[in-house]
Structure formats: C-alpha cells, structure tokens
mmCIF file with all atom_site columns, C-alpha atoms in Angstrom:
data_model
loop_
_atom_site.group_PDB
_atom_site.id
_atom_site.type_symbol
_atom_site.label_atom_id
_atom_site.label_alt_id
_atom_site.label_comp_id
_atom_site.label_asym_id
_atom_site.label_entity_id
_atom_site.label_seq_id
_atom_site.pdbx_PDB_ins_code
_atom_site.Cartn_x
_atom_site.Cartn_y
_atom_site.Cartn_z
_atom_site.occupancy
_atom_site.B_iso_or_equiv
_atom_site.pdbx_formal_charge
_atom_site.auth_seq_id
_atom_site.auth_comp_id
_atom_site.auth_asym_id
_atom_site.auth_atom_id
_atom_site.pdbx_PDB_model_num
ATOM 1   C CA . ALA A 1 1   ? 87.943  103.480 130.056 1.00 0.00 ? 1   ALA A CA 1
ATOM 2   C CA . GLN A 1 2   ? 85.866  102.326 127.287 1.00 0.00 ? 2   GLN A CA 1
ATOM 3   C CA . THR A 1 3   ? 84.955  98.869  126.678 1.00 0.00 ? 3   THR A CA 1
ATOM 4   C CA . VAL A 1 4   ? 83.277  96.985  123.598 1.00 0.00 ? 4   VAL A CA 1
ATOM 5   C CA . THR A 1 5   ? 82.337  92.983  124.470 1.00 0.00 ? 5   THR A CA 1
ATOM 6   C CA . GLN A 1 6   ? 81.799  90.494  121.754 1.00 0.00 ? 6   GLN A CA 1
ATOM 7   C CA . SER A 1 7   ? 80.067  87.354  123.596 1.00 0.00 ? 7   SER A CA 1
ATOM 8   C CA . GLN A 1 8   ? 80.187  84.964  120.941 1.00 0.00 ? 8   GLN A CA 1
ATOM 9   C CA . PRO A 1 9   ? 83.330  84.194  119.180 1.00 0.00 ? 9   PRO A CA 1
ATOM 10  C CA . GLU A 1 10  ? 81.851  82.268  116.634 1.00 0.00 ? 10  GLU A CA 1
ATOM 11  C CA . MET A 1 11  ? 78.426  82.077  114.686 1.00 0.00 ? 11  MET A CA 1
ATOM 12  C CA . SER A 1 12  ? 77.297  79.832  112.174 1.00 0.00 ? 12  SER A CA 1
ATOM 13  C CA . VAL A 1 13  ? 74.032  80.047  109.609 1.00 0.00 ? 13  VAL A CA 1
ATOM 14  C CA . GLN A 1 14  ? 72.585  78.856  107.434 1.00 0.00 ? 14  GLN A CA 1
ATOM 15  C CA . GLU A 1 15  ? 72.244  80.760  103.853 1.00 0.00 ? 15  GLU A CA 1
ATOM 16  C CA . ALA A 1 16  ? 69.216  82.456  103.590 1.00 0.00 ? 16  ALA A CA 1
ATOM 17  C CA . GLU A 1 17  ? 68.219  82.438  107.155 1.00 0.00 ? 17  GLU A CA 1
ATOM 18  C CA . THR A 1 18  ? 68.800  85.277  109.800 1.00 0.00 ? 18  THR A CA 1
ATOM 19  C CA . VAL A 1 19  ? 71.652  85.915  112.314 1.00 0.00 ? 19  VAL A CA 1
ATOM 20  C CA . THR A 1 20  ? 72.017  88.300  115.124 1.00 0.00 ? 20  THR A CA 1
ATOM 21  C CA . LEU A 1 21  ? 75.149  89.165  116.203 1.00 0.00 ? 21  LEU A CA 1
ATOM 22  C CA . SER A 1 22  ? 75.552  90.669  119.689 1.00 0.00 ? 22  SER A CA 1
ATOM 23  C CA . CYS A 1 23  ? 77.784  93.291  121.218 1.00 0.00 ? 23  CYS A CA 1
ATOM 24  C CA . THR A 1 24  ? 77.320  95.556  124.248 1.00 0.00 ? 24  THR A CA 1
ATOM 25  C CA . TYR A 1 25  ? 79.466  98.747  125.349 1.00 0.00 ? 25  TYR A CA 1
ATOM 26  C CA . ASP A 1 26  ? 80.335  101.171 128.181 1.00 0.00 ? 26  ASP A CA 1
ATOM 27  C CA . THR A 1 27  ? 80.375  104.413 127.818 1.00 0.00 ? 27  THR A CA 1
ATOM 28  C CA . SER A 1 28  ? 80.491  107.489 129.828 1.00 0.00 ? 28  SER A CA 1
ATOM 29  C CA . GLU A 1 29  ? 79.903  109.978 127.380 1.00 0.00 ? 29  GLU A CA 1
ATOM 30  C CA . SER A 1 30  ? 76.342  111.319 126.224 1.00 0.00 ? 30  SER A CA 1
ATOM 31  C CA . ASP A 1 31  ? 77.544  111.545 122.123 1.00 0.00 ? 31  ASP A CA 1
ATOM 32  C CA . TYR A 1 32  ? 78.907  108.816 120.828 1.00 0.00 ? 32  TYR A CA 1
ATOM 33  C CA . TYR A 1 33  ? 78.808  106.976 117.701 1.00 0.00 ? 33  TYR A CA 1
ATOM 34  C CA . LEU A 1 34  ? 78.676  103.258 117.137 1.00 0.00 ? 34  LEU A CA 1
ATOM 35  C CA . PHE A 1 35  ? 79.621  100.897 114.348 1.00 0.00 ? 35  PHE A CA 1
ATOM 36  C CA . TRP A 1 36  ? 79.850  97.507  112.896 1.00 0.00 ? 36  TRP A CA 1
ATOM 37  C CA . TYR A 1 37  ? 83.006  96.209  110.307 1.00 0.00 ? 37  TYR A CA 1
ATOM 38  C CA . LYS A 1 38  ? 83.271  93.472  108.379 1.00 0.00 ? 38  LYS A CA 1
ATOM 39  C CA . GLN A 1 39  ? 86.284  91.729  107.924 1.00 0.00 ? 39  GLN A CA 1
ATOM 40  C CA . PRO A 1 40  ? 85.900  88.806  105.048 1.00 0.00 ? 40  PRO A CA 1
ATOM 41  C CA . PRO A 1 41  ? 88.991  86.361  104.268 1.00 0.00 ? 41  PRO A CA 1
ATOM 42  C CA . SER A 1 42  ? 90.501  89.367  102.109 1.00 0.00 ? 42  SER A CA 1
ATOM 43  C CA . ARG A 1 43  ? 91.178  90.726  105.140 1.00 0.00 ? 43  ARG A CA 1
ATOM 44  C CA . GLN A 1 44  ? 90.178  94.487  104.127 1.00 0.00 ? 44  GLN A CA 1
ATOM 45  C CA . MET A 1 45  ? 87.602  95.921  106.898 1.00 0.00 ? 45  MET A CA 1
ATOM 46  C CA . ILE A 1 46  ? 84.366  97.028  105.317 1.00 0.00 ? 46  ILE A CA 1
ATOM 47  C CA . LEU A 1 47  ? 82.248  99.350  107.166 1.00 0.00 ? 47  LEU A CA 1
ATOM 48  C CA . VAL A 1 48  ? 78.731  97.777  107.360 1.00 0.00 ? 48  VAL A CA 1
ATOM 49  C CA . ILE A 1 49  ? 76.548  100.152 109.259 1.00 0.00 ? 49  ILE A CA 1
ATOM 50  C CA . ARG A 1 50  ? 76.953  103.158 111.596 1.00 0.00 ? 50  ARG A CA 1
ATOM 51  C CA . GLN A 1 51  ? 74.284  104.415 114.782 1.00 0.00 ? 51  GLN A CA 1
ATOM 52  C CA . GLU A 1 52  ? 74.451  107.637 116.255 1.00 0.00 ? 52  GLU A CA 1
ATOM 53  C CA . ALA A 1 53  ? 73.591  107.277 119.693 1.00 0.00 ? 53  ALA A CA 1
ATOM 54  C CA . TYR A 1 54  ? 71.632  110.549 119.590 1.00 0.00 ? 54  TYR A CA 1
ATOM 55  C CA . LYS A 1 55  ? 69.123  108.794 116.816 1.00 0.00 ? 55  LYS A CA 1
ATOM 56  C CA . GLN A 1 56  ? 66.219  106.834 118.569 1.00 0.00 ? 56  GLN A CA 1
ATOM 57  C CA . GLN A 1 57  ? 65.412  104.761 114.936 1.00 0.00 ? 57  GLN A CA 1
ATOM 58  C CA . ASN A 1 58  ? 67.336  101.666 114.530 1.00 0.00 ? 58  ASN A CA 1
ATOM 59  C CA . ALA A 1 59  ? 69.936  102.387 111.749 1.00 0.00 ? 59  ALA A CA 1
ATOM 60  C CA . THR A 1 60  ? 69.453  99.551  108.139 1.00 0.00 ? 60  THR A CA 1
ATOM 61  C CA . GLU A 1 61  ? 71.626  99.464  105.490 1.00 0.00 ? 61  GLU A CA 1
ATOM 62  C CA . ASN A 1 62  ? 70.100  96.518  102.655 1.00 0.00 ? 62  ASN A CA 1
ATOM 63  C CA . ARG A 1 63  ? 69.748  93.059  104.549 1.00 0.00 ? 63  ARG A CA 1
ATOM 64  C CA . PHE A 1 64  ? 71.887  94.421  107.419 1.00 0.00 ? 64  PHE A CA 1
ATOM 65  C CA . SER A 1 65  ? 70.299  96.477  110.641 1.00 0.00 ? 65  SER A CA 1
ATOM 66  C CA . VAL A 1 66  ? 70.961  97.327  114.349 1.00 0.00 ? 66  VAL A CA 1
ATOM 67  C CA . ASN A 1 67  ? 68.938  96.481  117.362 1.00 0.00 ? 67  ASN A CA 1
ATOM 68  C CA . PHE A 1 68  ? 70.633  99.875  119.413 1.00 0.00 ? 68  PHE A CA 1
ATOM 69  C CA . GLN A 1 69  ? 69.150  99.294  123.118 1.00 0.00 ? 69  GLN A CA 1
ATOM 70  C CA . LYS A 1 70  ? 70.437  102.840 124.965 1.00 0.00 ? 70  LYS A CA 1
ATOM 71  C CA . ALA A 1 71  ? 69.964  102.081 128.652 1.00 0.00 ? 71  ALA A CA 1
ATOM 72  C CA . ALA A 1 72  ? 70.864  98.592  128.498 1.00 0.00 ? 72  ALA A CA 1
ATOM 73  C CA . LYS A 1 73  ? 74.215  99.718  126.350 1.00 0.00 ? 73  LYS A CA 1
ATOM 74  C CA . SER A 1 74  ? 73.239  97.022  123.731 1.00 0.00 ? 74  SER A CA 1
ATOM 75  C CA . PHE A 1 75  ? 74.328  97.027  119.695 1.00 0.00 ? 75  PHE A CA 1
ATOM 76  C CA . SER A 1 76  ? 73.427  93.892  118.442 1.00 0.00 ? 76  SER A CA 1
ATOM 77  C CA . LEU A 1 77  ? 73.733  93.510  114.343 1.00 0.00 ? 77  LEU A CA 1
ATOM 78  C CA . LYS A 1 78  ? 71.097  91.219  112.626 1.00 0.00 ? 78  LYS A CA 1
ATOM 79  C CA . ILE A 1 79  ? 72.318  90.180  109.297 1.00 0.00 ? 79  ILE A CA 1
ATOM 80  C CA . SER A 1 80  ? 68.605  88.994  107.078 1.00 0.00 ? 80  SER A CA 1
ATOM 81  C CA . ASP A 1 81  ? 68.933  86.721  104.106 1.00 0.00 ? 81  ASP A CA 1
ATOM 82  C CA . SER A 1 82  ? 72.251  85.573  104.657 1.00 0.00 ? 82  SER A CA 1
ATOM 83  C CA . GLN A 1 83  ? 74.828  85.114  101.817 1.00 0.00 ? 83  GLN A CA 1
ATOM 84  C CA . LEU A 1 84  ? 77.796  83.142  101.285 1.00 0.00 ? 84  LEU A CA 1
ATOM 85  C CA . GLY A 1 85  ? 79.849  86.409  100.984 1.00 0.00 ? 85  GLY A CA 1
ATOM 86  C CA . ASP A 1 86  ? 79.005  87.425  104.627 1.00 0.00 ? 86  ASP A CA 1
ATOM 87  C CA . ALA A 1 87  ? 80.958  84.741  106.273 1.00 0.00 ? 87  ALA A CA 1
ATOM 88  C CA . ALA A 1 88  ? 83.555  87.445  107.711 1.00 0.00 ? 88  ALA A CA 1
ATOM 89  C CA . MET A 1 89  ? 84.644  88.147  111.129 1.00 0.00 ? 89  MET A CA 1
ATOM 90  C CA . TYR A 1 90  ? 82.677  91.020  112.250 1.00 0.00 ? 90  TYR A CA 1
ATOM 91  C CA . PHE A 1 91  ? 83.645  93.751  114.715 1.00 0.00 ? 91  PHE A CA 1
ATOM 92  C CA . CYS A 1 92  ? 81.785  96.183  116.781 1.00 0.00 ? 92  CYS A CA 1
ATOM 93  C CA . ALA A 1 93  ? 83.426  99.163  117.809 1.00 0.00 ? 93  ALA A CA 1
ATOM 94  C CA . ASP A 1 94  ? 82.272  102.525 119.934 1.00 0.00 ? 94  ASP A CA 1
ATOM 95  C CA . ARG A 1 95  ? 84.062  105.764 119.070 1.00 0.00 ? 95  ARG A CA 1
ATOM 96  C CA . SER A 1 96  ? 85.756  107.712 121.941 1.00 0.00 ? 96  SER A CA 1
ATOM 97  C CA . ARG A 1 97  ? 86.778  110.865 122.473 1.00 0.00 ? 97  ARG A CA 1
ATOM 98  C CA . ASP A 1 98  ? 89.161  110.017 124.942 1.00 0.00 ? 98  ASP A CA 1
ATOM 99  C CA . GLY A 1 99  ? 89.156  113.596 126.931 1.00 0.00 ? 99  GLY A CA 1
ATOM 100 C CA . GLY A 1 100 ? 87.622  115.427 123.613 1.00 0.00 ? 100 GLY A CA 1
ATOM 101 C CA . ALA A 1 101 ? 89.866  116.290 120.832 1.00 0.00 ? 101 ALA A CA 1
ATOM 102 C CA . THR A 1 102 ? 90.523  112.771 119.540 1.00 0.00 ? 102 THR A CA 1
ATOM 103 C CA . ASN A 1 103 ? 88.294  110.375 117.600 1.00 0.00 ? 103 ASN A CA 1
ATOM 104 C CA . LYS A 1 104 ? 89.233  107.258 117.910 1.00 0.00 ? 104 LYS A CA 1
ATOM 105 C CA . LEU A 1 105 ? 87.607  103.551 117.609 1.00 0.00 ? 105 LEU A CA 1
ATOM 106 C CA . ILE A 1 106 ? 87.231  101.106 120.125 1.00 0.00 ? 106 ILE A CA 1
ATOM 107 C CA . PHE A 1 107 ? 86.873  97.718  118.734 1.00 0.00 ? 107 PHE A CA 1
ATOM 108 C CA . GLY A 1 108 ? 85.535  94.457  120.078 1.00 0.00 ? 108 GLY A CA 1
ATOM 109 C CA . THR A 1 109 ? 87.519  91.141  119.926 1.00 0.00 ? 109 THR A CA 1
ATOM 110 C CA . GLY A 1 110 ? 85.158  89.556  117.055 1.00 0.00 ? 110 GLY A CA 1
ATOM 111 C CA . THR A 1 111 ? 83.014  87.759  115.927 1.00 0.00 ? 111 THR A CA 1
ATOM 112 C CA . LEU A 1 112 ? 83.863  84.788  113.041 1.00 0.00 ? 112 LEU A CA 1
ATOM 113 C CA . LEU A 1 113 ? 80.557  84.381  111.201 1.00 0.00 ? 113 LEU A CA 1
ATOM 114 C CA . ALA A 1 114 ? 80.050  81.353  108.641 1.00 0.00 ? 114 ALA A CA 1
ATOM 115 C CA . VAL A 1 115 ? 77.446  80.574  106.766 1.00 0.00 ? 115 VAL A CA 1
ATOM 116 C CA . GLN A 1 116 ? 76.150  76.798  105.675 1.00 0.00 ? 116 GLN A CA 1
ATOM 117 C CA . PRO A 1 117 ? 75.094  76.475  102.493 1.00 0.00 ? 117 PRO A CA 1
ATOM 118 C CA . ASP B 2 1   ? 90.279  106.041 92.873  1.00 0.00 ? 1   ASP B CA 1
ATOM 119 C CA . GLY B 2 2   ? 90.290  107.317 96.447  1.00 0.00 ? 2   GLY B CA 1
ATOM 120 C CA . GLY B 2 3   ? 91.665  105.045 98.657  1.00 0.00 ? 3   GLY B CA 1
ATOM 121 C CA . ILE B 2 4   ? 94.422  103.432 101.266 1.00 0.00 ? 4   ILE B CA 1
ATOM 122 C CA . THR B 2 5   ? 97.238  101.858 100.377 1.00 0.00 ? 5   THR B CA 1
ATOM 123 C CA . GLN B 2 6   ? 99.528  99.689  102.579 1.00 0.00 ? 6   GLN B CA 1
ATOM 124 C CA . SER B 2 7   ? 102.875 98.131  101.425 1.00 0.00 ? 7   SER B CA 1
ATOM 125 C CA . PRO B 2 8   ? 104.048 95.917  101.207 1.00 0.00 ? 8   PRO B CA 1
ATOM 126 C CA . LYS B 2 9   ? 101.519 92.977  101.927 1.00 0.00 ? 9   LYS B CA 1
ATOM 127 C CA . TYR B 2 10  ? 103.434 90.921  103.370 1.00 0.00 ? 10  TYR B CA 1
ATOM 128 C CA . LEU B 2 11  ? 106.931 91.810  105.247 1.00 0.00 ? 11  LEU B CA 1
ATOM 129 C CA . PHE B 2 12  ? 109.650 89.343  106.577 1.00 0.00 ? 12  PHE B CA 1
ATOM 130 C CA . ARG B 2 13  ? 112.721 90.862  109.147 1.00 0.00 ? 13  ARG B CA 1
ATOM 131 C CA . LYS B 2 14  ? 114.854 88.848  111.064 1.00 0.00 ? 14  LYS B CA 1
ATOM 132 C CA . GLU B 2 15  ? 115.018 89.407  114.626 1.00 0.00 ? 15  GLU B CA 1
ATOM 133 C CA . GLY B 2 16  ? 116.755 92.686  115.984 1.00 0.00 ? 16  GLY B CA 1
ATOM 134 C CA . GLN B 2 17  ? 116.058 95.004  112.473 1.00 0.00 ? 17  GLN B CA 1
ATOM 135 C CA . ASN B 2 18  ? 113.965 97.673  112.230 1.00 0.00 ? 18  ASN B CA 1
ATOM 136 C CA . VAL B 2 19  ? 111.291 97.727  110.111 1.00 0.00 ? 19  VAL B CA 1
ATOM 137 C CA . THR B 2 20  ? 108.855 100.771 108.257 1.00 0.00 ? 20  THR B CA 1
ATOM 138 C CA . LEU B 2 21  ? 105.541 99.644  106.849 1.00 0.00 ? 21  LEU B CA 1
ATOM 139 C CA . SER B 2 22  ? 103.630 101.996 104.247 1.00 0.00 ? 22  SER B CA 1
ATOM 140 C CA . CYS B 2 23  ? 100.541 103.913 104.732 1.00 0.00 ? 23  CYS B CA 1
ATOM 141 C CA . GLU B 2 24  ? 99.667  106.573 101.718 1.00 0.00 ? 24  GLU B CA 1
ATOM 142 C CA . GLN B 2 25  ? 96.127  107.673 101.403 1.00 0.00 ? 25  GLN B CA 1
ATOM 143 C CA . ASN B 2 26  ? 94.331  110.193 98.804  1.00 0.00 ? 26  ASN B CA 1
ATOM 144 C CA . LEU B 2 27  ? 91.223  111.098 100.270 1.00 0.00 ? 27  LEU B CA 1
ATOM 145 C CA . ASN B 2 28  ? 92.422  114.676 101.216 1.00 0.00 ? 28  ASN B CA 1
ATOM 146 C CA . HIS B 2 29  ? 92.038  113.284 105.754 1.00 0.00 ? 29  HIS B CA 1
ATOM 147 C CA . ASP B 2 30  ? 93.570  115.098 108.118 1.00 0.00 ? 30  ASP B CA 1
ATOM 148 C CA . ALA B 2 31  ? 93.246  111.873 110.726 1.00 0.00 ? 31  ALA B CA 1
ATOM 149 C CA . MET B 2 32  ? 95.169  108.904 110.232 1.00 0.00 ? 32  MET B CA 1
ATOM 150 C CA . TYR B 2 33  ? 95.459  105.392 112.529 1.00 0.00 ? 33  TYR B CA 1
ATOM 151 C CA . TRP B 2 34  ? 97.202  102.752 112.762 1.00 0.00 ? 34  TRP B CA 1
ATOM 152 C CA . TYR B 2 35  ? 96.180  99.658  114.710 1.00 0.00 ? 35  TYR B CA 1
ATOM 153 C CA . ARG B 2 36  ? 97.618  96.069  115.150 1.00 0.00 ? 36  ARG B CA 1
ATOM 154 C CA . GLN B 2 37  ? 95.658  93.174  115.249 1.00 0.00 ? 37  GLN B CA 1
ATOM 155 C CA . ASP B 2 38  ? 96.295  89.973  116.989 1.00 0.00 ? 38  ASP B CA 1
ATOM 156 C CA . PRO B 2 39  ? 93.952  86.315  116.938 1.00 0.00 ? 39  PRO B CA 1
ATOM 157 C CA . GLY B 2 40  ? 91.323  86.947  119.532 1.00 0.00 ? 40  GLY B CA 1
ATOM 158 C CA . GLN B 2 41  ? 92.258  90.226  120.778 1.00 0.00 ? 41  GLN B CA 1
ATOM 159 C CA . GLY B 2 42  ? 90.374  92.608  117.805 1.00 0.00 ? 42  GLY B CA 1
ATOM 160 C CA . LEU B 2 43  ? 92.107  95.719  116.735 1.00 0.00 ? 43  LEU B CA 1
ATOM 161 C CA . ARG B 2 44  ? 94.740  97.767  118.915 1.00 0.00 ? 44  ARG B CA 1
ATOM 162 C CA . LEU B 2 45  ? 95.826  101.669 118.311 1.00 0.00 ? 45  LEU B CA 1
ATOM 163 C CA . ILE B 2 46  ? 98.991  102.356 118.128 1.00 0.00 ? 46  ILE B CA 1
ATOM 164 C CA . TYR B 2 47  ? 99.789  105.944 116.875 1.00 0.00 ? 47  TYR B CA 1
ATOM 165 C CA . TYR B 2 48  ? 97.235  108.649 115.888 1.00 0.00 ? 48  TYR B CA 1
ATOM 166 C CA . SER B 2 49  ? 97.653  111.729 114.072 1.00 0.00 ? 49  SER B CA 1
ATOM 167 C CA . GLN B 2 50  ? 94.621  114.699 113.837 1.00 0.00 ? 50  GLN B CA 1
ATOM 168 C CA . ILE B 2 51  ? 96.799  116.863 112.025 1.00 0.00 ? 51  ILE B CA 1
ATOM 169 C CA . VAL B 2 52  ? 100.161 116.928 109.702 1.00 0.00 ? 52  VAL B CA 1
ATOM 170 C CA . ASN B 2 53  ? 103.523 117.013 112.075 1.00 0.00 ? 53  ASN B CA 1
ATOM 171 C CA . ASP B 2 54  ? 101.074 115.916 114.810 1.00 0.00 ? 54  ASP B CA 1
ATOM 172 C CA . PHE B 2 55  ? 100.399 112.326 116.723 1.00 0.00 ? 55  PHE B CA 1
ATOM 173 C CA . GLN B 2 56  ? 99.833  110.730 119.911 1.00 0.00 ? 56  GLN B CA 1
ATOM 174 C CA . LYS B 2 57  ? 100.557 107.372 121.152 1.00 0.00 ? 57  LYS B CA 1
ATOM 175 C CA . GLY B 2 58  ? 97.655  105.087 121.127 1.00 0.00 ? 58  GLY B CA 1
ATOM 176 C CA . ASP B 2 59  ? 97.199  102.082 123.684 1.00 0.00 ? 59  ASP B CA 1
ATOM 177 C CA . ILE B 2 60  ? 100.051 99.958  122.719 1.00 0.00 ? 60  ILE B CA 1
ATOM 178 C CA . ALA B 2 61  ? 103.176 102.348 121.775 1.00 0.00 ? 61  ALA B CA 1
ATOM 179 C CA . GLU B 2 62  ? 105.829 101.491 122.989 1.00 0.00 ? 62  GLU B CA 1
ATOM 180 C CA . GLY B 2 63  ? 108.325 99.670  120.714 1.00 0.00 ? 63  GLY B CA 1
ATOM 181 C CA . TYR B 2 64  ? 106.661 101.639 117.800 1.00 0.00 ? 64  TYR B CA 1
ATOM 182 C CA . SER B 2 65  ? 107.316 104.942 116.090 1.00 0.00 ? 65  SER B CA 1
ATOM 183 C CA . VAL B 2 66  ? 105.509 107.284 113.616 1.00 0.00 ? 66  VAL B CA 1
ATOM 184 C CA . SER B 2 67  ? 105.676 110.329 111.185 1.00 0.00 ? 67  SER B CA 1
ATOM 185 C CA . ARG B 2 68  ? 103.407 112.376 109.558 1.00 0.00 ? 68  ARG B CA 1
ATOM 186 C CA . GLU B 2 69  ? 105.597 114.805 107.318 1.00 0.00 ? 69  GLU B CA 1
ATOM 187 C CA . LYS B 2 70  ? 102.945 114.460 104.878 1.00 0.00 ? 70  LYS B CA 1
ATOM 188 C CA . LYS B 2 71  ? 98.842  114.365 104.994 1.00 0.00 ? 71  LYS B CA 1
ATOM 189 C CA . GLU B 2 72  ? 98.618  111.335 102.688 1.00 0.00 ? 72  GLU B CA 1
ATOM 190 C CA . SER B 2 73  ? 101.848 109.676 104.779 1.00 0.00 ? 73  SER B CA 1
ATOM 191 C CA . PHE B 2 74  ? 101.890 108.112 108.212 1.00 0.00 ? 74  PHE B CA 1
ATOM 192 C CA . PRO B 2 75  ? 104.636 105.240 108.038 1.00 0.00 ? 75  PRO B CA 1
ATOM 193 C CA . LEU B 2 76  ? 104.908 103.338 110.888 1.00 0.00 ? 76  LEU B CA 1
ATOM 194 C CA . THR B 2 77  ? 108.616 102.079 111.899 1.00 0.00 ? 77  THR B CA 1
ATOM 195 C CA . VAL B 2 78  ? 108.386 98.905  114.273 1.00 0.00 ? 78  VAL B CA 1
ATOM 196 C CA . THR B 2 79  ? 111.771 98.632  116.446 1.00 0.00 ? 79  THR B CA 1
ATOM 197 C CA . SER B 2 80  ? 113.804 95.943  117.691 1.00 0.00 ? 80  SER B CA 1
ATOM 198 C CA . ALA B 2 81  ? 112.394 96.959  121.258 1.00 0.00 ? 81  ALA B CA 1
ATOM 199 C CA . GLN B 2 82  ? 108.507 95.707  120.140 1.00 0.00 ? 82  GLN B CA 1
ATOM 200 C CA . LYS B 2 83  ? 109.141 92.717  122.117 1.00 0.00 ? 83  LYS B CA 1
ATOM 201 C CA . ASN B 2 84  ? 105.821 91.033  120.014 1.00 0.00 ? 84  ASN B CA 1
ATOM 202 C CA . PRO B 2 85  ? 106.131 92.047  116.371 1.00 0.00 ? 85  PRO B CA 1
ATOM 203 C CA . THR B 2 86  ? 104.607 89.475  114.237 1.00 0.00 ? 86  THR B CA 1
ATOM 204 C CA . ALA B 2 87  ? 100.618 90.419  113.254 1.00 0.00 ? 87  ALA B CA 1
ATOM 205 C CA . PHE B 2 88  ? 99.030  92.167  111.326 1.00 0.00 ? 88  PHE B CA 1
ATOM 206 C CA . TYR B 2 89  ? 99.065  95.594  110.742 1.00 0.00 ? 89  TYR B CA 1
ATOM 207 C CA . LEU B 2 90  ? 96.095  98.212  109.651 1.00 0.00 ? 90  LEU B CA 1
ATOM 208 C CA . CYS B 2 91  ? 96.227  101.862 108.385 1.00 0.00 ? 91  CYS B CA 1
ATOM 209 C CA . ALA B 2 92  ? 92.951  103.572 108.861 1.00 0.00 ? 92  ALA B CA 1
ATOM 210 C CA . SER B 2 93  ? 91.981  107.477 107.782 1.00 0.00 ? 93  SER B CA 1
ATOM 211 C CA . SER B 2 94  ? 89.174  109.374 108.401 1.00 0.00 ? 94  SER B CA 1
ATOM 212 C CA . THR B 2 95  ? 88.200  113.343 108.057 1.00 0.00 ? 95  THR B CA 1
ATOM 213 C CA . ARG B 2 96  ? 87.917  116.006 110.549 1.00 0.00 ? 96  ARG B CA 1
ATOM 214 C CA . GLN B 2 97  ? 85.488  118.457 108.246 1.00 0.00 ? 97  GLN B CA 1
ATOM 215 C CA . GLY B 2 98  ? 82.290  117.359 106.451 1.00 0.00 ? 98  GLY B CA 1
ATOM 216 C CA . GLY B 2 99  ? 81.407  113.818 105.881 1.00 0.00 ? 99  GLY B CA 1
ATOM 217 C CA . ASN B 2 100 ? 81.746  111.933 108.640 1.00 0.00 ? 100 ASN B CA 1
ATOM 218 C CA . PRO B 2 101 ? 84.189  112.134 111.150 1.00 0.00 ? 101 PRO B CA 1
ATOM 219 C CA . TYR B 2 102 ? 83.847  109.349 112.840 1.00 0.00 ? 102 TYR B CA 1
ATOM 220 C CA . GLU B 2 103 ? 83.708  106.931 110.008 1.00 0.00 ? 103 GLU B CA 1
ATOM 221 C CA . GLN B 2 104 ? 87.287  105.024 109.633 1.00 0.00 ? 104 GLN B CA 1
ATOM 222 C CA . TYR B 2 105 ? 88.797  103.822 106.501 1.00 0.00 ? 105 TYR B CA 1
ATOM 223 C CA . PHE B 2 106 ? 90.963  101.262 106.377 1.00 0.00 ? 106 PHE B CA 1
ATOM 224 C CA . GLY B 2 107 ? 93.656  100.234 103.617 1.00 0.00 ? 107 GLY B CA 1
ATOM 225 C CA . PRO B 2 108 ? 93.977  96.325  103.162 1.00 0.00 ? 108 PRO B CA 1
ATOM 226 C CA . GLY B 2 109 ? 96.619  95.938  105.993 1.00 0.00 ? 109 GLY B CA 1
ATOM 227 C CA . THR B 2 110 ? 100.171 94.396  105.803 1.00 0.00 ? 110 THR B CA 1
ATOM 228 C CA . ARG B 2 111 ? 101.577 90.851  107.280 1.00 0.00 ? 111 ARG B CA 1
ATOM 229 C CA . LEU B 2 112 ? 104.422 91.099  109.086 1.00 0.00 ? 112 LEU B CA 1
ATOM 230 C CA . THR B 2 113 ? 106.738 88.082  110.284 1.00 0.00 ? 113 THR B CA 1
ATOM 231 C CA . VAL B 2 114 ? 109.557 88.475  112.871 1.00 0.00 ? 114 VAL B CA 1
ATOM 232 C CA . THR B 2 115 ? 111.576 85.335  113.035 1.00 0.00 ? 115 THR B CA 1
#
C-alpha cells in the first residue's frame, strides 16, 4: 500500500525567514503526482503546489517551492519569506491509481506550522 | 463562482441516530470524494464516486453510506453503526477530462459531534 510520511508534527519559523517541511512517500507506480495542501484555522483545504513525477524540474509557486528527490522518494516544501498568514497545517499527498482506474489521494498526517512575529 | 458547498458547518446528533451530510459542487466535476479528518491522522478516504450512479468504498467505509444520483451531489450518511462518528468531514471533487484530473478541490467541511 502506498504511504506518505510527514515526520515533523510541528514546526516553527520566524516571520520573513525560510522553513522546510519534510515529506517522504512510498509508491510502486512510475506515473504519479505529489501535492502539498494547506489547511488554515478555517479548515478549508487549499492546494499549495503540485509536482508531476515525470518532470525533473522542481515546482515553484511564488514563495513556495519543492525539493523533489525522486530516487529518495522525498518531496519537501520550502516556504521563503514566511508570513503570518502561512501559519497552518500542511499536508503532503500522493495520487494513487488504486489498480488503474481511480485517482485517490493518500495523505500524510500533517505538519502544524507556527509563524512567530 | 464555482465551488463546493457543505452544509451545515456544525452538526450535533444523539448517539444511535443516522445523520446525512450534504455536499454539492457546481464545478461540473465527475469525481467526488468524502474524507474524514481526526487529530493526528490526516485525511482518510471514506467513499468516492467517479460517475453518477457509481461509487466505491474507500479505506474506512464501515458505518457510512453514500449515493450519487446527480452529478452535482454526493451526500454522506453516517449511520448508527459507525462506532466513532465525531470528526471533521471533508468533501472534494476532481475533473476527469481536461484540467488536472489529479487535483482535488475541497469544500469547507462539516464538524459532526455525536453525544
């Protein structure tokens, strides 16, 4: 079974600093997608960034970027110039095809990020 | 604006009662999903549906039921057989054609408390 592991239950960063959230995954598929979702206190899940496994270039969305290490099955999220609004729970997720027909997301347990002013 | 709505935001029920959580989307998405979120466990898939009148069990389907009579709607019933129903429930949808079929869009969630 596919698994996604986030080994940091909680992280803290000073405003304007950079923080990296870790994620490792275990999949036997060759074609897969990885995601980082943000869940602020409102609990609305928001897609932060997406990485296609076949792309060698790391995805970037403004202050958010990933370090995708395919051989190591690692998919970390870097947040630069942290802002108070970045405080949230962050979930890493892996798309599972569950035998071919289905696009399911397998989620990690999340990392709670606090941003200190 | 297109999106997913879930109602109500907070729901309270007595133990032994069935309760139905609503999920509606106007994104014209074919696939819809129900997740349960508990502290420290991330999101776990309850049921999903790829097309109208078809749905499959996820990882924790016991004690839950769904229907998919319309493309826009995917209600979830939490039955009295669910042993620990108190949780936060999230509905999501994704397209199967065009766009990114692997990206799921989420509703605001329903917090269910059973006492």
